[in-house]
Coordinates of N, CA and C in Angstrom, one line a residue:
M27 N 0.8 -0.8 0.2 CA -0.3 0.0 0.0 C 1.1 1.2 0.1
T28 N 0.4 2.3 -0.8 CA 1.2 3.4 -0.8 C 1.0 4.5 0.1
E29 N 1.4 5.0 0.9 CA 1.0 6.1 1.6 C 1.2 7.0 1.0
V30 N 0.0 8.1 1.0 CA 0.5 9.9 0.8 C 0.4 10.6 1.9
L31 N 1.5 11.0 1.6 CA 2.0 12.4 2.7 C 1.6 13.4 2.5
P32 N 1.2 14.7 3.2 CA 0.5 16.0 3.3 C 1.9 16.5 2.2
L33 N 1.4 17.4 1.7 CA 2.0 18.6 0.9 C 2.9 19.2 1.9
N34 N 3.8 19.2 1.7 CA 4.8 20.7 2.6 C 5.2 21.6 1.8
T35 N 4.7 22.9 2.2 CA 5.2 23.8 1.6 C 6.5 24.8 2.2
T36 N 6.8 24.0 3.7 CA 8.3 25.1 4.3 C 9.0 23.8 4.8
P37 N 10.1 24.4 3.9 CA 11.5 23.2 4.2 C 11.6 22.6 5.9
L38 N 11.8 21.6 6.3 CA 12.1 20.8 7.2 C 13.2 20.2 7.2
P39 N 13.8 20.6 8.4 CA 15.0 19.9 9.0 C 15.1 18.5 8.8
V40 N 15.8 17.4 8.5 CA 15.5 16.0 8.5 C 16.3 15.6 9.7
K41 N 15.7 14.8 11.0 CA 16.3 14.9 12.4 C 17.7 13.1 12.1
L42 N 18.4 13.2 12.2 CA 19.1 11.7 12.3 C 18.7 11.2 13.7
R43 N 18.6 9.9 13.7 CA 18.6 8.7 14.6 C 19.7 8.6 15.1
I44 N 19.8 7.7 16.3 CA 21.0 6.9 16.8 C 21.7 6.5 15.8
E45 N 21.0 5.2 15.0 CA 21.3 4.4 14.3 C 21.8 4.8 12.9
D46 N 21.5 6.0 12.4 CA 21.8 6.7 11.0 C 23.2 7.5 11.7
Y47 N 23.2 8.2 12.7 CA 24.4 8.3 13.4 C 25.9 7.6 13.5
L48 N 25.2 6.6 14.1 CA 25.9 5.4 14.4 C 26.8 4.8 12.7
L49 N 25.8 4.6 11.7 CA 26.0 4.3 10.6 C 27.2 5.2 10.1
L50 N 26.9 6.4 9.8 CA 28.0 7.4 9.3 C 29.3 7.0 10.3
D51 N 29.2 7.4 11.0 CA 30.3 7.2 12.0 C 31.1 6.0 11.8
R52 N 30.5 5.0 11.1 CA 31.3 3.8 10.9 C 31.8 3.8 9.5
S53 N 31.0 4.8 8.7 CA 31.8 4.7 7.6 C 32.9 5.4 7.1
G54 N 33.0 6.3 8.6 CA 33.8 7.5 8.1 C 33.7 8.7 7.8
A55 N 32.2 8.9 7.9 CA 32.1 10.5 7.7 C 32.2 11.4 8.6
F56 N 32.7 11.1 9.6 CA 33.3 12.0 10.7 C 34.7 12.4 11.2
D57 N 35.2 11.6 10.2 CA 36.8 11.4 10.3 C 37.4 12.4 10.7
A58 N 37.0 13.4 9.6 CA 37.7 15.0 9.6 C 37.3 15.6 10.9
Y59 N 36.5 15.5 11.4 CA 36.1 16.3 12.5 C 36.5 15.4 13.9
A60 N 37.4 14.7 14.2 CA 37.8 14.1 15.2 C 37.0 13.5 16.4
K61 N 36.2 15.0 17.0 CA 35.0 14.5 17.6 C 33.4 15.1 17.1
T62 N 32.8 14.2 17.2 CA 31.3 14.5 17.1 C 30.0 14.4 17.7
E63 N 29.0 14.7 17.6 CA 28.0 14.3 19.1 C 26.6 14.4 18.3
L64 N 25.4 13.8 18.7 CA 24.4 13.6 18.3 C 23.6 14.6 19.0
I65 N 22.9 15.6 18.7 CA 22.4 16.3 19.7 C 20.7 16.7 19.6
D66 N 19.7 16.1 19.5 CA 18.4 16.1 19.3 C 18.6 16.0 17.5
G67 N 18.9 14.9 17.1 CA 19.1 14.7 15.9 C 20.1 15.0 14.6
E68 N 20.8 16.3 15.4 CA 21.6 17.3 14.6 C 23.0 16.8 15.0
I69 N 24.3 16.8 13.7 CA 25.5 16.5 14.5 C 26.4 18.1 14.6
F70 N 27.1 17.9 15.7 CA 27.6 18.7 16.5 C 29.3 18.5 16.4
Y71 N 30.2 19.2 15.8 CA 31.4 19.0 16.0 C 32.1 19.8 17.0
M72 N 32.7 19.0 17.8 CA 33.6 19.6 19.0 C 34.9 19.9 19.0
N73 N 35.0 21.4 19.6 CA 36.7 21.9 19.4 C 37.6 20.9 20.4
A74 N 38.5 21.4 20.1 CA 39.9 20.7 20.8 C 39.6 21.0 22.0
Q75 N 40.0 20.3 23.4 CA 40.5 20.8 24.7 C 41.7 21.5 25.1
H76 N 41.5 22.7 25.6 CA 42.8 22.8 25.8 C 43.0 22.8 27.2
R77 N 44.1 23.3 27.5 CA 44.5 23.0 29.2 C 43.8 23.5 30.2
P78 N 43.3 24.5 30.5 CA 42.3 25.0 31.4 C 40.9 23.6 31.6
H79 N 40.6 23.5 30.6 CA 39.9 22.6 30.2 C 39.8 21.2 31.1
A80 N 41.0 20.6 30.4 CA 41.7 19.5 30.8 C 42.3 19.4 31.8
R81 N 42.1 19.7 32.5 CA 43.1 20.1 34.0 C 41.7 20.2 35.0
I82 N 40.8 20.8 34.6 CA 39.5 20.7 35.4 C 38.8 19.5 35.2
K83 N 39.1 18.9 34.0 CA 38.2 17.8 33.8 C 39.1 16.4 34.4
S84 N 40.6 16.8 34.6 CA 41.2 15.8 34.8 C 40.9 15.8 36.6
Q85 N 40.9 16.6 37.0 CA 41.0 17.3 38.5 C 39.5 16.5 38.8
L86 N 38.4 16.8 38.3 CA 37.1 16.5 38.5 C 36.9 14.7 38.5
F87 N 37.5 14.1 37.8 CA 37.5 13.2 37.4 C 38.3 12.5 38.3
L88 N 39.8 12.5 39.0 CA 40.2 11.9 40.1 C 39.4 12.1 41.2
A89 N 39.1 13.2 41.5 CA 38.3 13.1 42.8 C 37.3 12.6 42.9
I90 N 36.6 12.6 41.9 CA 35.0 11.8 42.1 C 35.5 10.2 42.0
S91 N 36.4 9.7 41.3 CA 36.9 8.2 41.5 C 36.9 8.0 42.4
A92 N 37.9 8.8 43.0 CA 38.4 8.5 44.7 C 37.3 8.6 45.6
A93 N 36.1 9.4 45.5 CA 35.1 9.4 46.4 C 33.6 8.0 46.3
L94 N 33.7 7.8 44.9 CA 33.1 6.9 44.6 C 33.4 5.5 45.1
R95 N 34.9 5.1 45.0 CA 35.7 4.4 45.5 C 35.2 4.0 47.4
A96 N 36.0 5.3 48.1 CA 35.9 5.2 49.1 C 34.5 5.2 49.8
S97 N 33.3 5.4 49.3 CA 32.0 5.2 49.5 C 31.3 3.7 49.0
Q98 N 32.5 3.0 48.6 CA 32.2 1.7 47.5 C 30.5 1.8 46.9
S99 N 30.5 2.6 46.0 CA 29.9 3.1 45.3 C 29.5 2.1 44.3
P100 N 28.3 1.7 43.7 CA 28.0 0.7 42.6 C 28.3 1.5 41.0
F101 N 28.7 3.2 41.3 CA 28.8 3.8 39.7 C 30.3 3.7 39.6
E102 N 30.7 4.0 38.3 CA 31.7 4.4 38.1 C 31.9 5.5 37.2
A103 N 33.3 6.4 37.2 CA 33.0 7.5 36.6 C 34.0 7.3 34.9
L104 N 33.5 7.6 34.2 CA 34.1 7.6 32.5 C 34.4 8.9 32.1
V105 N 35.6 8.7 31.4 CA 35.6 10.0 30.7 C 35.5 9.9 29.3
E106 N 34.6 11.0 28.2 CA 34.3 11.1 27.6 C 33.7 9.5 26.5
A107 N 33.2 9.2 27.3 CA 31.9 8.2 26.7 C 30.3 8.6 26.5
S108 N 30.2 7.9 25.5 CA 29.1 8.6 25.0 C 28.1 7.4 25.2
I109 N 26.3 8.3 25.5 CA 25.5 7.6 25.9 C 24.6 7.7 25.1
A110 N 23.6 6.3 24.7 CA 22.6 6.4 24.4 C 21.5 6.9 24.6
I111 N 20.6 8.5 23.9 CA 19.6 9.1 24.9 C 18.5 8.9 23.2
P112 N 17.7 7.5 23.2 CA 16.7 7.3 22.0 C 15.9 8.6 22.3
D113 N 15.4 9.1 20.7 CA 16.0 8.3 19.7 C 17.1 8.9 18.9
R114 N 17.6 10.2 19.3 CA 18.4 11.0 18.5 C 19.2 11.8 19.6
G115 N 20.0 11.0 20.1 CA 20.7 11.8 21.2 C 21.7 11.0 21.1
V116 N 23.5 11.2 21.3 CA 24.6 10.7 21.5 C 25.4 11.4 21.8
P117 N 25.3 12.4 23.0 CA 25.8 13.2 22.9 C 27.2 12.5 24.2
E118 N 28.2 13.7 24.2 CA 29.7 12.8 24.7 C 30.2 13.9 25.9
P119 N 29.6 13.6 27.4 CA 30.2 14.1 28.5 C 31.5 14.0 28.4
D120 N 31.8 15.0 29.3 CA 33.5 14.9 29.7 C 33.5 14.3 30.7
I121 N 32.6 13.7 31.6 CA 32.7 12.7 33.1 C 31.0 12.0 32.9
V122 N 31.1 10.4 32.8 CA 30.0 10.1 33.2 C 29.6 9.4 33.9
L123 N 28.8 9.0 35.0 CA 28.6 7.9 36.3 C 28.0 6.9 35.8
T124 N 28.3 6.0 35.6 CA 27.0 4.1 35.2 C 27.4 3.8 36.2
S125 N 26.4 2.9 36.2 CA 26.4 1.1 37.1 C 27.0 0.1 36.0
E126 N 26.8 0.4 34.4 CA 27.3 -0.3 33.6 C 29.2 0.3 33.2
P127 N 29.9 0.2 33.8 CA 31.1 0.7 32.3 C 31.5 -0.2 31.7
E128 N 31.2 -1.7 31.8 CA 31.8 -2.7 30.9 C 30.7 -2.9 30.3
G129 N 31.3 -3.2 28.9 CA 30.4 -3.6 27.9 C 30.4 -3.1 26.3
E130 N 29.8 -3.1 25.3 CA 30.1 -2.7 23.7 C 29.5 -1.6 23.8
G131 N 29.3 -0.8 22.6 CA 28.7 0.2 22.1 C 28.4 1.3 22.8
L132 N 27.2 2.0 23.0 CA 27.3 3.3 23.2 C 26.8 2.8 25.0
I133 N 26.8 4.1 26.2 CA 26.5 3.9 27.3 C 24.7 3.7 27.2
P134 N 24.2 2.9 28.1 CA 22.8 2.8 28.3 C 22.0 3.6 29.0
L135 N 21.3 4.5 28.6 CA 20.6 5.6 29.4 C 20.5 4.9 30.9
G136 N 19.7 4.1 31.3 CA 19.2 3.6 32.1 C 20.1 3.4 33.3
T137 N 21.4 3.4 32.6 CA 22.4 3.5 33.9 C 23.2 4.5 34.3
V138 N 22.7 5.8 33.7 CA 23.4 6.7 34.0 C 23.0 7.5 35.2
A139 N 23.9 8.0 36.4 CA 23.5 8.3 37.3 C 23.8 10.3 37.4
L140 N 25.0 10.7 36.8 CA 25.1 12.0 36.7 C 26.1 12.3 35.5
V141 N 25.9 13.9 35.0 CA 26.4 13.6 33.8 C 27.8 14.9 34.4
I142 N 28.5 15.0 33.8 CA 29.4 16.3 34.1 C 29.7 17.0 32.8
E143 N 29.3 18.0 32.5 CA 30.7 18.8 31.5 C 31.5 19.9 31.9
V144 N 32.3 20.5 31.4 CA 33.2 21.2 31.8 C 33.3 22.6 30.4
A145 N 32.8 23.1 30.8 CA 32.8 24.8 30.0 C 33.8 25.5 30.0
D146 N 34.5 26.1 29.2 CA 35.3 27.5 29.2 C 35.4 27.9 28.0
T147 N 34.6 27.3 26.9 CA 33.8 27.8 26.0 C 32.4 27.9 25.4
T148 N 32.1 26.6 26.0 CA 30.8 26.1 25.6 C 29.6 26.6 26.8
L149 N 29.8 27.3 27.8 CA 28.8 27.3 29.1 C 27.5 27.8 28.1
T150 N 27.0 28.6 27.9 CA 25.4 28.6 27.1 C 25.1 27.3 26.6
N151 N 25.9 26.7 25.9 CA 25.3 25.6 24.9 C 25.4 24.4 26.2
D152 N 25.9 24.3 27.4 CA 26.2 23.1 28.2 C 25.2 23.3 29.4
L153 N 24.5 24.5 29.4 CA 24.0 24.9 30.3 C 22.1 25.3 29.6
G154 N 22.5 24.9 28.1 CA 21.1 25.1 27.4 C 20.8 23.6 27.2
V155 N 21.1 23.9 25.4 CA 21.1 22.8 24.8 C 21.3 21.4 25.6
K156 N 22.7 21.0 26.2 CA 22.9 19.9 26.7 C 22.0 19.9 27.5
A157 N 22.3 20.7 28.9 CA 21.4 20.3 29.9 C 19.8 20.1 29.9
R158 N 19.2 20.5 28.7 CA 17.5 20.2 28.4 C 17.5 18.8 28.0
L159 N 19.0 18.3 27.1 CA 18.7 17.1 26.7 C 19.0 16.2 27.6
Y160 N 19.6 16.3 28.4 CA 20.0 15.3 30.0 C 18.4 15.4 30.6
A161 N 18.0 16.6 30.8 CA 17.0 16.4 31.8 C 15.8 15.7 30.8
R162 N 15.5 16.1 29.7 CA 14.2 15.2 28.5 C 14.8 14.0 29.4
A163 N 15.8 13.5 29.1 CA 16.1 12.0 29.0 C 15.8 11.4 30.4
G164 N 15.9 12.2 31.7 CA 15.8 11.9 32.6 C 17.3 11.9 33.2
I165 N 18.0 11.7 32.8 CA 19.4 12.0 34.1 C 19.3 12.9 35.2
P166 N 19.4 11.7 36.3 CA 18.9 12.2 37.5 C 19.8 13.6 37.7
E167 N 20.9 13.8 37.4 CA 21.6 14.8 37.9 C 23.1 15.0 36.8
C168 N 23.0 16.6 36.4 CA 24.0 17.3 36.1 C 25.2 18.3 36.6
W169 N 26.3 18.6 35.9 CA 26.9 19.1 36.7 C 27.9 20.2 35.2
V170 N 27.7 21.1 35.7 CA 28.4 22.0 34.6 C 29.6 22.9 35.3
A171 N 30.9 22.6 35.0 CA 32.2 23.2 35.6 C 32.8 24.5 34.6
D172 N 32.5 25.5 34.9 CA 32.5 27.0 34.5 C 33.6 27.3 34.6
V173 N 34.7 26.7 33.7 CA 36.1 27.2 33.9 C 36.3 29.0 34.6
E174 N 35.7 29.7 33.6 CA 35.8 31.0 33.6 C 35.2 31.6 34.9
G175 N 34.2 31.3 35.6 CA 33.4 31.9 36.3 C 33.9 30.6 37.7
Q176 N 34.7 29.8 37.3 CA 34.8 29.4 38.8 C 33.8 28.6 39.4
I177 N 33.2 28.4 38.7 CA 32.2 27.8 40.1 C 31.4 26.4 38.8
I178 N 30.9 25.4 39.9 CA 30.1 24.1 39.3 C 28.8 24.7 39.5
H179 N 28.1 24.2 38.3 CA 26.6 24.3 38.1 C 25.7 23.3 38.6
Q180 N 24.9 22.6 39.5 CA 24.6 21.7 39.9 C 23.1 21.9 39.7
L181 N 23.2 20.6 39.0 CA 21.1 20.4 38.2 C 20.6 19.3 38.9
W182 N 19.5 19.3 39.3 CA 18.7 17.9 39.4 C 17.5 18.0 39.7
A183 N 16.6 16.9 39.6 CA 15.2 16.9 39.7 C 14.4 17.0 38.3
P184 N 14.9 16.1 37.4 CA 14.6 16.4 35.9 C 12.8 16.6 35.7
E185 N 12.2 17.6 35.1 CA 10.8 17.8 35.0 C 10.5 18.5 33.5
G186 N 10.5 17.1 32.8 CA 10.3 17.4 31.4 C 11.9 18.2 31.0
G187 N 11.9 19.3 30.3 CA 13.0 19.5 29.6 C 13.8 20.8 30.5
T188 N 13.9 20.7 31.6 CA 14.5 21.3 32.4 C 14.6 20.6 34.0
Y189 N 15.6 21.2 34.9 CA 16.1 20.8 36.0 C 15.5 21.6 36.8
A190 N 14.5 21.0 37.8 CA 13.8 21.8 38.5 C 14.9 22.1 39.9
Q191 N 15.6 21.8 40.1 CA 16.7 22.3 41.4 C 17.7 22.6 40.6
R192 N 18.4 23.8 41.6 CA 19.5 23.9 41.1 C 21.0 24.7 42.3
R193 N 21.7 24.7 42.4 CA 23.0 25.5 42.8 C 24.1 25.8 42.5
D194 N 24.9 26.6 42.8 CA 26.2 26.9 42.1 C 27.1 26.6 43.6
V195 N 27.9 26.4 43.1 CA 29.5 26.0 44.0 C 30.7 26.4 43.6
A196 N 31.2 27.1 44.1 CA 32.5 27.9 43.7 C 33.3 26.7 43.5
F197 N 34.5 27.1 42.9 CA 35.4 25.9 42.7 C 36.1 25.7 44.2
G198 N 36.6 25.0 44.7 CA 37.4 24.5 45.6 C 36.6 24.3 47.3
E199 N 34.9 24.6 47.0 CA 34.4 24.1 48.4 C 33.4 23.1 48.1
R200 N 33.1 22.5 49.0 CA 32.5 21.0 49.0 C 31.5 21.1 48.2
I201 N 31.3 19.9 47.3 CA 30.2 19.7 46.7 C 29.2 17.9 46.5
A202 N 28.6 18.1 47.2 CA 28.1 16.8 47.4 C 26.6 16.7 46.3
A203 N 27.1 15.4 45.6 CA 25.8 14.8 44.6 C 24.6 14.9 45.4
V204 N 23.4 15.1 44.9 CA 22.4 15.0 45.2 C 21.2 13.5 45.1
T205 N 22.0 12.9 44.5 CA 21.3 12.0 43.3 C 22.1 10.6 43.6
V206 N 23.7 10.9 44.1 CA 24.1 9.7 44.4 C 25.1 9.5 45.6
A207 N 24.5 8.7 46.0 CA 24.8 8.7 47.9 C 26.3 8.2 48.3
G208 N 26.9 9.1 49.0 CA 28.2 9.2 49.3 C 29.1 9.4 48.9
L209 N 28.8 10.6 47.5 CA 29.4 11.0 46.5 C 29.5 12.7 47.0
V210 N 30.9 12.7 47.5 CA 31.3 14.1 48.0 C 32.3 14.4 47.7
V211 N 32.9 15.7 47.1 CA 34.1 16.4 46.8 C 34.3 17.4 47.4
E212 N 35.6 17.4 47.6 CA 36.1 18.7 48.7 C 37.7 19.2 48.0
G213 N 37.5 20.3 48.1 CA 39.2 21.1 48.2 C 39.9 20.9 46.7
V214 N 38.6 20.9 45.7 CA 39.9 20.3 44.3 C 39.2 21.8 43.8
L215 N 39.6 21.7 42.7 CA 39.5 22.7 41.5 C 39.9 24.4 42.1
T216 N 41.1 24.7 42.4 CA 41.4 25.5 43.2 C 42.6 26.0 42.1

C-alpha cells in the first residue's frame, strides 16, 4: 500500500536517529572532524580541549573516582563516553557516572546517574541545549563546571526539558551529589 504524505510547503530539517549517526560514523563520514555528538538529531563538531578544560576535567575525574571508591558506590566514572539517548541523542559528556562501565557500544541511558560537562567556551550550550537534553532523558543530575566563572552549576530533579533544582558551588568548596549516595568532593578545582 502506498502512503500519501501531506504536501509540505515549508522546508523542514531531517533529524538523524542514533542508528543513522552510528552508521555514518562507522563509514568514516566524521573522520575529518575528530569528535562529534548527536544532539536532538543534529550533528555537532566538538572543539579541541585546551589545558584549562583538560585540567579541570582531570581534577574532577580523579576526585570523583576516589570518592566513589571510598563510598563503595556501584557507579564508575568514565571520561568522554557517549550515551545513547533514544531516539536522536548521542552526547559525549566530559564525565559520566554509570552502573555499567563494561560492555560494547554506547552507555545505556538507564545506567547513567550523573553527567558532568566542563565549559571553558561552551557554557551557554552546556547549560542550555545539553542540560535540556539530559533533563528530557531523565538523567537524575548534571554538573556544569564553568572554568571562567570558577563555579560548578549543579542541576537535579529533571522535569520535562529542565532541571527543577539548582545550586552553584564555587571551585574549591565542598560539593555533594544530590542523587548519588556518598559522592562528596572537597577541595578540588583551586
